[in-house]
Amino acid sequence: MTRSVVNLVLLSAIIFISIFSASSSGSASHESFLQCFQSGLGVNSNTSSGIVFTKTSSSYEPILDASIRNSRFLATSVPKPNFIVTPHNLFHIQLALRCSKHSNLQVRVRSGGHDYEGLSYVSNVPFIIIDLFNLRSITINMEDETAWVQSGATLGELYYAIANRSKVHGFPAGSCATIGIGGHLSGGGFGTIFRKYGLAADNVIDAQIINVNGTILNRRAMGEDLFWAIRGGGGSSFGVITAWKIKLVQVPSTVTIFEVSRNLDDGGSEIFTKWQTVAPKLPAELFLHAVLGVSNSASRLGNKTVVFSFTGMYLGTAENLLPLMQESFAEFGLQRSNFTEMSWIQSVLYFAGFSVDHSLEVLLNRNITSSSFKTKSDYVTESISSTGLEGLWKMLVLEESQFMILTPYGGIMSEIPESATPFPHRKGMLYGIQYSVSWDSNEDATKDIKWIRTLYDYLAPYVSKLPRRAYLNYRDLDLGVNGPNTSYIEAQSWGLKYFNQNFKRLVEVKARVDPENFFQNEQSIPPL
């Protein structure tokens, strides 16, 4: 069967089970969960107000929608949780897990809501959301250069807290300020300084998790296997990760930013061809990524051209960067005036889309305007040929509401073993690709999703193979979905793409810590 047919069959089976279960026991589960939760709060507490929100609550919809970053899942047809639990402490999480098991409700855990396929807040079976937005404390210890960060905090809140304590410390995580710590770290997490310092997950030194039995565990108590699994293997398969102890990294007082834009008419394709092999070999202090888009062009057939935006960040001064760029990319024609020096935290503002002179308080804003989109990912191990690129340019100009972000690897990423964490995409990777397409109306959705799938299929001969790799934090259900009682062999359709040979170890860890598969979703790790 084709991929779409298999997915449709699995989805139909899941929906059938969901409808049957809801009709036979939905009301009983509803009352059972509430009674269990209120009883668990103790004899002096006769209400769960402010913690548990039902569909009849006036706060239910605002809380649900506040962290939905993909508008595809705002539609009324999308299944909604029976309850939203917004814990104020760890006991509330323990109670939610116990009462969910008692009431046969699935659990989804949300920290920032950036799961591209909505798996942190959507399910086709009766479920609750444990939304961690109240648990976002950050405690920094500058003596040992570490921080404890609760999973409900955002990257922006973390960066803000670090900047308030030090001008020469940072953390190697993503650029989007509203991403939740919990999902980002458990999926790997990379950003503008990862070639120098590794992934966010590579810099986690302890964690706190509540397991399927409701037990609170730190690194020592959970053991090294589980600690390994949650740093890149997706935490939602193993429990509720409530906090992370991270290692801060030392950054120079001055970093340098520059931008170069080209199109097909002024050498963009030739520069990109060179970028494929040169960018991954640049010093680890230099991050030079490429973003491909489309703009108008009177000189091109169809009046469209591909635009290549190269953005660089250097951990150092413009004086040191200039000769490096003139030697590596003389085609850019860069001069000292093309560089902007700033602090590391200002570079955070820059890559988050803000003015470098903006108040740092903007990083604390958890609200963003969402859009409807579909995203896919790839890894490239050999340069895409000129023939392959010509075909790519022809495909890109067919769709205006798309972009491709190409992230060079190399640096320290080539030195960390593939098995160090579940994230396997290290040595041998030239660059990673994020494809994304967005739309404004439901009428465009089918067309745009078909286009991005066609683009993905076109690039198959030019990207990594056996497996064709993908990044967990760019979740993609096209790769395969779990059905009832999905086996290890069946889950390899998506598991090997995300984790390569690390997938088997993840399955073994899952079998030990959650053998009944209580923590599950469409792409959760199955027990062996």
Coordinates of C-alpha atoms in Angstrom, one line a residue:
M1 CA 0.0 0.0 0.0
T2 CA 1.1 3.6 -0.5
R3 CA 2.1 5.8 2.5
S4 CA -1.1 7.8 2.3
V5 CA -3.3 4.7 2.2
V6 CA -1.5 3.1 5.2
N7 CA -1.8 6.3 7.2
L8 CA -5.5 6.5 6.3
V9 CA -6.2 3.0 7.4
L10 CA -4.4 3.5 10.7
L11 CA -6.1 6.8 11.3
S12 CA -9.5 5.3 10.6
A13 CA -8.9 2.5 13.1
I14 CA -7.8 5.0 15.7
I15 CA -10.9 7.2 15.1
F16 CA -13.2 4.1 15.3
I17 CA -11.7 3.1 18.6
S18 CA -12.0 6.7 19.9
I19 CA -15.7 7.0 18.9
F20 CA -16.6 3.6 20.4
S21 CA -14.7 4.4 23.7
A22 CA -16.2 7.9 23.9
S23 CA -19.8 6.7 23.4
S24 CA -19.5 3.9 26.0
S25 CA -17.4 5.4 28.8
G26 CA -16.8 9.1 28.0
S27 CA -19.1 10.4 30.7
A28 CA -17.9 7.9 33.3
S29 CA -14.3 8.8 32.6
H30 CA -15.1 12.5 32.9
E31 CA -16.7 12.1 36.4
S32 CA -14.1 9.6 37.4
F33 CA -11.2 11.8 36.7
L34 CA -12.7 14.9 38.4
Q35 CA -13.6 12.9 41.5
C36 CA -10.2 11.2 41.6
F37 CA -8.4 14.6 41.3
Q38 CA -10.5 16.4 43.8
S39 CA -10.2 13.5 46.3
G40 CA -6.5 13.5 45.8
L41 CA -6.2 17.2 46.7
G42 CA -7.2 16.3 50.3
V43 CA -10.1 16.8 52.7
N44 CA -9.5 20.5 53.0
S45 CA -9.8 21.1 49.2
N46 CA -13.2 20.6 47.6
T47 CA -12.3 22.1 44.3
S48 CA -9.7 21.8 41.6
S49 CA -10.4 25.3 40.3
G50 CA -7.3 27.0 38.8
I51 CA -5.7 23.6 38.2
V52 CA -8.1 21.5 36.1
F53 CA -10.2 23.0 33.4
T54 CA -13.1 21.3 31.7
K55 CA -14.7 22.1 28.4
T56 CA -17.4 24.1 30.1
S57 CA -14.9 26.4 31.8
S58 CA -14.5 29.9 30.4
S59 CA -10.7 29.5 30.7
Y60 CA -10.6 26.2 28.8
E61 CA -10.4 27.5 25.3
P62 CA -8.0 30.4 25.9
I63 CA -5.6 28.1 27.8
L64 CA -5.9 25.4 25.0
D65 CA -5.3 27.9 22.2
A66 CA -2.6 30.0 23.9
S67 CA 0.2 27.5 23.0
I68 CA -1.1 26.1 19.7
R69 CA 1.6 27.3 17.3
N70 CA 0.2 25.6 14.2
S71 CA -3.2 27.0 13.3
R72 CA -4.1 23.8 11.5
F73 CA -5.0 22.5 15.0
L74 CA -7.3 25.4 15.9
A75 CA -10.1 24.0 13.7
T76 CA -13.3 22.9 15.5
S77 CA -12.9 19.4 13.9
V78 CA -9.6 18.8 15.7
P79 CA -10.2 16.6 18.8
K80 CA -10.0 18.5 22.1
P81 CA -8.8 17.2 25.5
N82 CA -11.3 16.1 28.1
F83 CA -9.4 18.2 30.6
I84 CA -6.5 20.6 30.7
V85 CA -4.4 20.3 33.9
T86 CA -2.2 23.3 34.7
P87 CA -0.1 22.0 37.6
H88 CA 1.3 24.5 40.1
N89 CA 3.6 21.8 41.7
L90 CA 4.8 18.3 41.1
F91 CA 2.1 16.7 43.2
H92 CA -0.5 18.0 40.8
I93 CA 1.3 16.1 38.0
Q94 CA 1.5 13.0 40.0
L95 CA -2.2 13.3 40.7
A96 CA -3.0 13.9 37.1
L97 CA -1.1 10.7 36.0
R98 CA -2.8 8.6 38.7
C99 CA -6.3 9.8 37.8
S100 CA -5.7 9.5 34.1
K101 CA -4.8 5.8 34.5
H102 CA -7.8 5.3 36.8
S103 CA -10.1 6.9 34.2
N104 CA -8.5 5.4 31.0
L105 CA -7.5 8.8 29.6
Q106 CA -4.3 9.3 27.5
V107 CA -1.9 12.0 28.6
R108 CA -0.3 14.7 26.4
V109 CA 2.3 17.0 27.9
R110 CA 2.8 20.5 26.6
S111 CA 5.6 23.0 27.5
G112 CA 5.6 25.4 24.6
G113 CA 3.3 24.0 22.0
H114 CA 5.7 24.0 19.1
D115 CA 5.2 20.3 18.1
Y116 CA 4.8 20.6 14.4
E117 CA 2.2 17.9 14.2
G118 CA 0.4 19.0 17.5
L119 CA 1.2 15.8 19.4
S120 CA 1.5 17.7 22.6
Y121 CA -2.1 18.8 22.6
V122 CA -4.0 16.6 20.1
S123 CA -5.1 13.0 20.3
N124 CA -7.8 10.8 18.6
V125 CA -8.6 9.0 21.8
P126 CA -10.0 10.5 25.1
F127 CA -7.1 12.4 26.7
I128 CA -5.9 15.2 29.0
I129 CA -3.3 17.8 28.5
I130 CA -0.8 18.5 31.3
D131 CA 0.2 22.0 30.4
L132 CA 3.4 23.0 32.2
F133 CA 3.3 26.8 31.7
N134 CA 3.0 27.5 35.4
L135 CA 6.2 25.5 36.0
R136 CA 8.9 27.8 34.5
S137 CA 11.3 28.8 37.3
I138 CA 14.9 29.3 36.4
T139 CA 17.7 29.1 39.0
I140 CA 21.2 30.0 37.9
N141 CA 24.4 29.2 39.8
M142 CA 27.2 31.2 38.4
E143 CA 29.8 29.6 40.6
D144 CA 29.6 26.3 38.7
E145 CA 28.0 27.8 35.6
T146 CA 24.9 25.8 35.7
A147 CA 21.1 26.4 35.8
W148 CA 18.0 24.4 36.8
V149 CA 15.2 25.2 34.3
Q150 CA 11.7 23.9 34.6
S151 CA 10.2 22.5 31.5
G152 CA 7.4 25.1 31.2
A153 CA 10.0 27.9 30.7
T154 CA 10.7 29.2 27.2
L155 CA 14.0 29.7 25.5
G156 CA 13.4 33.4 25.6
E157 CA 12.9 33.3 29.4
L158 CA 16.1 31.2 29.8
Y159 CA 18.2 33.6 27.6
Y160 CA 16.8 36.6 29.5
A161 CA 17.7 35.0 32.9
I162 CA 21.2 34.2 31.7
A163 CA 21.8 37.8 30.4
N164 CA 20.7 39.3 33.7
R165 CA 23.4 37.3 35.4
S166 CA 26.3 37.4 32.9
K167 CA 27.4 39.1 29.7
V168 CA 29.7 36.3 28.8
H169 CA 27.6 33.2 29.2
G170 CA 25.0 31.7 26.9
F171 CA 23.3 28.4 26.1
P172 CA 23.4 26.6 22.7
A173 CA 19.7 26.3 21.9
G174 CA 17.2 27.5 19.3
S175 CA 16.4 30.9 17.9
C176 CA 12.6 31.0 18.5
A177 CA 12.1 32.6 21.9
T178 CA 8.7 31.0 22.5
I179 CA 9.8 27.4 22.2
G180 CA 9.3 25.4 25.4
I181 CA 12.4 24.1 27.2
G182 CA 10.8 20.7 27.8
G183 CA 10.2 19.7 24.2
H184 CA 13.3 21.4 22.8
L185 CA 15.8 19.7 25.1
S186 CA 14.2 16.3 24.9
G187 CA 14.4 16.4 21.1
G188 CA 18.0 17.6 20.8
G189 CA 17.8 21.3 20.2
F190 CA 20.2 23.3 18.0
G191 CA 20.9 26.9 17.4
T192 CA 23.4 29.4 16.1
I193 CA 26.3 28.3 18.4
F194 CA 25.8 24.5 18.2
R195 CA 28.8 24.0 15.9
K196 CA 30.9 25.3 18.8
Y197 CA 29.2 23.9 21.9
G198 CA 26.9 21.0 20.6
L199 CA 23.2 20.6 21.0
A200 CA 21.1 21.8 23.9
A201 CA 20.7 18.2 24.9
D202 CA 24.5 17.7 24.9
N203 CA 24.7 20.3 27.6
V204 CA 22.2 18.7 30.0
I205 CA 23.8 17.3 33.1
D206 CA 20.8 16.3 35.3
A207 CA 17.0 16.2 35.0
Q208 CA 13.9 15.6 37.0
I209 CA 11.2 13.2 35.7
I210 CA 8.0 11.8 37.0
N211 CA 7.6 8.3 35.8
V212 CA 4.6 6.1 35.1
N213 CA 4.3 5.2 38.8
G214 CA 4.3 8.8 39.8
T215 CA 7.8 8.7 41.3
I216 CA 10.0 11.8 41.1
L217 CA 13.5 10.8 39.8
N218 CA 16.7 12.7 39.3
R219 CA 19.6 11.5 37.1
R220 CA 21.0 9.3 39.8
A221 CA 17.6 7.7 40.7
M222 CA 16.5 7.2 37.0
G223 CA 19.8 5.7 35.9
E224 CA 22.0 6.5 33.0
D225 CA 19.9 4.6 30.4
L226 CA 16.8 6.7 31.0
F227 CA 18.9 9.9 31.4
W228 CA 20.4 9.1 28.0
A229 CA 17.0 8.5 26.4
I230 CA 15.4 11.8 27.4
R231 CA 18.2 13.9 25.9
G232 CA 17.1 13.6 22.3
G233 CA 14.7 10.7 22.3
G234 CA 11.6 12.6 23.1
G235 CA 10.6 12.9 26.7
S236 CA 6.9 12.3 26.2
S237 CA 7.6 8.6 25.6
F238 CA 9.1 8.0 29.1
G239 CA 7.3 10.3 31.6
V240 CA 6.8 13.9 32.5
I241 CA 10.1 15.7 32.6
T242 CA 9.6 18.7 34.9
A243 CA 13.1 20.3 35.1
W244 CA 16.6 20.2 33.5
K245 CA 20.0 21.1 34.9
I246 CA 22.0 22.6 32.1
K247 CA 25.6 23.6 31.7
L248 CA 26.0 27.2 30.6
V249 CA 28.7 28.0 28.0
Q250 CA 31.2 30.9 28.0
V251 CA 30.7 33.2 25.0
P252 CA 32.9 36.1 24.0
S253 CA 31.9 39.7 24.9
T254 CA 31.6 40.5 21.2
V255 CA 30.0 38.5 18.4
T256 CA 29.6 39.6 14.8
I257 CA 26.7 39.3 12.4
F258 CA 26.4 39.7 8.7
E259 CA 23.9 39.0 5.9
V260 CA 24.3 38.5 2.1
S261 CA 21.5 38.0 -0.3
R262 CA 21.7 36.7 -3.9
N263 CA 19.3 35.3 -6.5
L264 CA 19.5 33.2 -9.6
D265 CA 20.4 36.2 -11.7
D266 CA 23.5 37.3 -9.7
G267 CA 25.3 34.1 -8.9
G268 CA 23.2 32.7 -6.1
S269 CA 23.1 29.2 -7.4
E270 CA 26.9 29.1 -7.8
I271 CA 27.5 30.4 -4.3
F272 CA 25.1 27.9 -2.8
T273 CA 26.9 25.1 -4.6
K274 CA 30.1 26.2 -2.9
W275 CA 28.3 26.8 0.4
Q276 CA 27.3 23.1 0.6
T277 CA 30.9 21.9 1.2
V278 CA 32.6 25.0 2.6
A279 CA 30.1 26.0 5.3
P280 CA 30.5 22.7 7.2
K281 CA 34.3 23.1 7.2
L282 CA 34.4 26.6 8.6
P283 CA 35.8 27.1 12.1
A284 CA 33.3 26.1 14.8
E285 CA 33.1 29.7 15.9
L286 CA 31.4 30.6 12.6
F287 CA 27.8 29.7 11.8
L288 CA 26.7 30.4 8.3
H289 CA 23.3 29.2 7.3
A290 CA 21.2 29.6 4.1
V291 CA 17.5 30.4 3.7
L292 CA 15.9 29.8 0.3
G293 CA 12.8 31.6 -0.7
V294 CA 11.1 33.1 -3.8
S295 CA 10.7 36.6 -5.1
N296 CA 9.6 38.4 -8.2
S297 CA 11.9 38.7 -11.2
A298 CA 11.1 40.4 -14.5
S299 CA 14.0 38.6 -16.2
R300 CA 12.8 35.0 -15.4
L301 CA 10.2 32.8 -17.0
G302 CA 7.2 33.0 -14.8
N303 CA 8.5 36.2 -13.2
K304 CA 9.9 34.4 -10.2
T305 CA 13.4 33.7 -9.0
V306 CA 14.9 31.9 -6.1
V307 CA 16.5 34.1 -3.4
F308 CA 19.4 32.9 -1.3
S309 CA 19.8 34.6 2.1
F310 CA 23.1 33.8 3.8
T311 CA 23.3 34.9 7.4
G312 CA 26.5 34.5 9.5
M313 CA 27.3 34.7 13.2
Y314 CA 30.8 34.7 14.4
L315 CA 31.9 34.2 18.0
G316 CA 34.5 37.0 17.9
T317 CA 35.2 40.4 16.4
A318 CA 34.7 41.7 12.9
E319 CA 38.4 42.3 12.6
N320 CA 39.1 38.6 12.9
L321 CA 36.1 37.6 10.8
L322 CA 36.9 39.7 7.8
P323 CA 40.0 37.8 6.5
L324 CA 38.2 34.5 7.2
M325 CA 35.3 35.4 5.0
Q326 CA 37.4 37.0 2.3
E327 CA 39.3 33.7 2.0
S328 CA 36.3 31.4 2.3
F329 CA 33.7 33.3 0.3
A330 CA 35.4 36.1 -1.8
E331 CA 32.2 36.0 -3.9
F332 CA 30.4 37.8 -1.2
G333 CA 32.6 40.9 -1.6
L334 CA 32.4 41.6 2.1
Q335 CA 34.0 44.6 3.7
R336 CA 34.3 45.7 7.3
S337 CA 31.2 47.9 6.9
N338 CA 29.1 44.8 6.2
F339 CA 29.6 43.4 9.7
T340 CA 27.8 44.4 12.9
E341 CA 29.3 43.7 16.3
M342 CA 27.1 43.1 19.3
S343 CA 26.8 41.0 22.4
W344 CA 25.6 37.4 22.4
I345 CA 22.2 38.3 23.9
Q346 CA 21.8 40.9 21.2
S347 CA 22.4 38.2 18.6
V348 CA 19.6 36.2 20.3
L349 CA 17.3 39.2 19.7
Y350 CA 18.5 39.4 16.1
F351 CA 17.8 35.8 15.2
A352 CA 14.5 35.9 17.0
G353 CA 13.4 38.7 14.6
F354 CA 13.8 41.7 16.9
S355 CA 15.9 44.8 16.8
V356 CA 19.2 44.3 18.6
D357 CA 18.4 47.5 20.5
H358 CA 15.1 46.2 21.7
S359 CA 14.5 45.7 25.4
L360 CA 15.3 42.2 26.6
E361 CA 11.8 42.0 28.1
V362 CA 10.5 41.1 24.6
L363 CA 12.1 37.7 25.2
L364 CA 9.5 37.1 28.0
N365 CA 6.6 37.3 25.6
R366 CA 5.1 33.9 25.2
N367 CA 2.4 35.0 22.7
I368 CA 3.0 34.8 19.0
T369 CA 0.8 35.0 15.9
S370 CA 0.4 31.4 14.7
S371 CA -0.1 30.2 11.1
S372 CA -1.1 27.0 9.3
F373 CA 1.9 25.1 8.0
K374 CA 3.5 21.8 7.2
T375 CA 7.1 21.0 7.7
K376 CA 9.5 18.2 6.8
S377 CA 13.2 17.7 7.3
D378 CA 16.3 16.0 5.7
Y379 CA 20.0 15.7 6.1
V380 CA 22.6 16.0 3.3
T381 CA 25.8 13.9 3.3
E382 CA 27.0 14.7 -0.2
S383 CA 26.6 17.9 -2.2
I384 CA 23.5 18.1 -4.3
S385 CA 24.6 18.1 -7.9
S386 CA 24.0 21.0 -10.3
T387 CA 21.4 18.9 -12.1
G388 CA 19.6 18.3 -8.8
L389 CA 19.8 22.0 -7.9
E390 CA 18.3 23.0 -11.2
G391 CA 15.4 20.8 -10.6
L392 CA 15.0 22.2 -7.1
W393 CA 14.9 25.8 -8.3
K394 CA 12.2 24.9 -10.7
M395 CA 10.1 23.4 -8.0
L396 CA 10.6 26.2 -5.5
V397 CA 9.3 28.9 -7.8
L398 CA 6.0 27.1 -8.1
E399 CA 5.2 27.9 -4.5
E400 CA 5.6 31.4 -3.0
S401 CA 4.5 30.6 0.6
Q402 CA 7.5 28.4 1.4
F403 CA 11.0 28.5 2.6
M404 CA 13.9 26.1 3.2
I405 CA 16.4 26.6 6.0
L406 CA 19.7 24.9 5.5
T407 CA 21.9 24.5 8.6
P408 CA 25.6 23.6 8.3
Y409 CA 26.9 20.9 10.6
G410 CA 30.6 20.1 11.2
G411 CA 32.5 21.7 14.1
I412 CA 32.1 19.9 17.4
M413 CA 29.1 18.1 16.0
S414 CA 31.5 15.9 14.0
E415 CA 33.4 15.0 17.1
I416 CA 30.6 13.8 19.4
P417 CA 29.8 10.1 18.9
E418 CA 26.5 9.3 17.2
S419 CA 25.5 7.2 20.2
A420 CA 26.3 9.9 22.8
T421 CA 22.6 10.8 22.9
P422 CA 19.6 9.5 20.8
F423 CA 20.2 12.4 18.4
P424 CA 22.4 10.6 15.7
H425 CA 23.0 13.3 13.1
R426 CA 26.6 14.2 13.7
K427 CA 29.7 13.1 11.8
G428 CA 29.2 12.9 8.1
M429 CA 26.4 15.4 7.9
L430 CA 27.1 18.4 5.6
Y431 CA 23.8 20.2 6.5
G432 CA 20.3 19.8 7.7
I433 CA 17.2 20.9 5.8
Q434 CA 13.9 22.2 7.1
Y435 CA 11.2 22.5 4.5
S436 CA 8.1 24.5 5.4
V437 CA 5.0 25.7 3.5
S438 CA 2.2 27.8 5.0
W439 CA -1.3 28.8 3.9
D440 CA -4.1 31.2 4.8
S441 CA -7.2 29.2 3.7
N442 CA -8.3 25.6 3.9
E443 CA -8.6 25.6 0.1
D444 CA -4.9 26.1 -0.2
A445 CA -4.0 23.4 2.5
T446 CA -4.4 20.4 0.2
K447 CA -2.5 22.0 -2.6
D448 CA 0.4 23.2 -0.4
I449 CA 0.8 19.9 1.5
K450 CA 0.8 18.0 -1.8
W451 CA 3.5 20.4 -3.1
I452 CA 5.8 19.9 -0.1
R453 CA 5.5 16.2 -0.3
T454 CA 6.3 16.3 -3.9
L455 CA 9.4 18.4 -3.2
Y456 CA 10.4 15.9 -0.5
D457 CA 10.1 13.0 -2.9
Y458 CA 12.0 14.9 -5.6
L459 CA 15.0 15.3 -3.3
A460 CA 15.2 11.7 -2.2
P461 CA 18.1 10.8 -4.5
Y462 CA 20.2 13.7 -3.2
V463 CA 19.9 13.3 0.6
S464 CA 20.9 10.8 3.2
K465 CA 19.8 7.2 2.6
L466 CA 19.3 4.0 4.6
P467 CA 17.8 5.5 6.5
R468 CA 16.7 8.8 5.1
R469 CA 17.3 10.9 8.2
A470 CA 14.9 13.3 9.9
Y471 CA 15.0 15.6 12.9
L472 CA 12.6 14.7 15.8
N473 CA 11.9 18.3 16.7
Y474 CA 10.6 18.8 13.1
R475 CA 8.0 16.2 13.7
D476 CA 6.5 14.7 10.5
L477 CA 3.7 12.1 10.6
D478 CA 4.2 11.4 6.9
L479 CA 7.1 9.2 8.0
G480 CA 4.8 6.8 9.8
V481 CA 2.4 6.6 12.7
N482 CA 1.8 4.2 15.5
G483 CA -1.4 2.2 15.6
P484 CA -2.8 0.0 18.4
N485 CA 0.0 -2.2 19.7
T486 CA 2.6 -1.0 17.2
S487 CA 5.7 -3.2 17.3
Y488 CA 9.4 -2.3 17.2
I489 CA 9.6 -3.5 13.6
E490 CA 6.6 -1.5 12.5
A491 CA 7.8 1.7 14.2
Q492 CA 11.1 1.5 12.4
S493 CA 9.4 3.2 9.5
W494 CA 9.8 6.5 11.4
G495 CA 12.1 5.5 14.3
L496 CA 15.2 4.8 12.2
K497 CA 14.8 8.1 10.4
Y498 CA 14.9 10.1 13.7
F499 CA 17.3 8.0 15.7
N500 CA 19.1 5.6 13.3
Q501 CA 20.8 2.8 15.3
N502 CA 19.9 4.5 18.6
F503 CA 16.3 3.5 18.1
K504 CA 16.8 0.0 19.4
R505 CA 18.3 1.3 22.6
L506 CA 15.3 3.7 23.0
V507 CA 12.9 0.8 22.6
E508 CA 14.8 -1.2 25.2
V509 CA 14.7 1.7 27.7
K510 CA 11.0 2.2 27.1
A511 CA 10.3 -1.5 27.8
R512 CA 12.0 -1.1 31.2
V513 CA 10.5 2.1 32.4
D514 CA 7.0 2.0 30.8
P515 CA 6.3 -1.6 29.7
E516 CA 2.5 -1.0 29.5
N517 CA 3.0 1.9 27.1
F518 CA 1.1 4.4 29.2
F519 CA 2.9 7.3 27.7
Q520 CA 2.1 7.1 24.0
N521 CA 1.3 9.1 20.9
E522 CA 1.4 8.7 17.2
Q523 CA 5.2 8.6 17.2
S524 CA 6.1 7.6 20.7
I525 CA 8.8 5.0 21.4
P526 CA 7.1 1.5 21.6
P527 CA 8.1 -1.0 24.2
L528 CA 10.1 -3.9 22.8

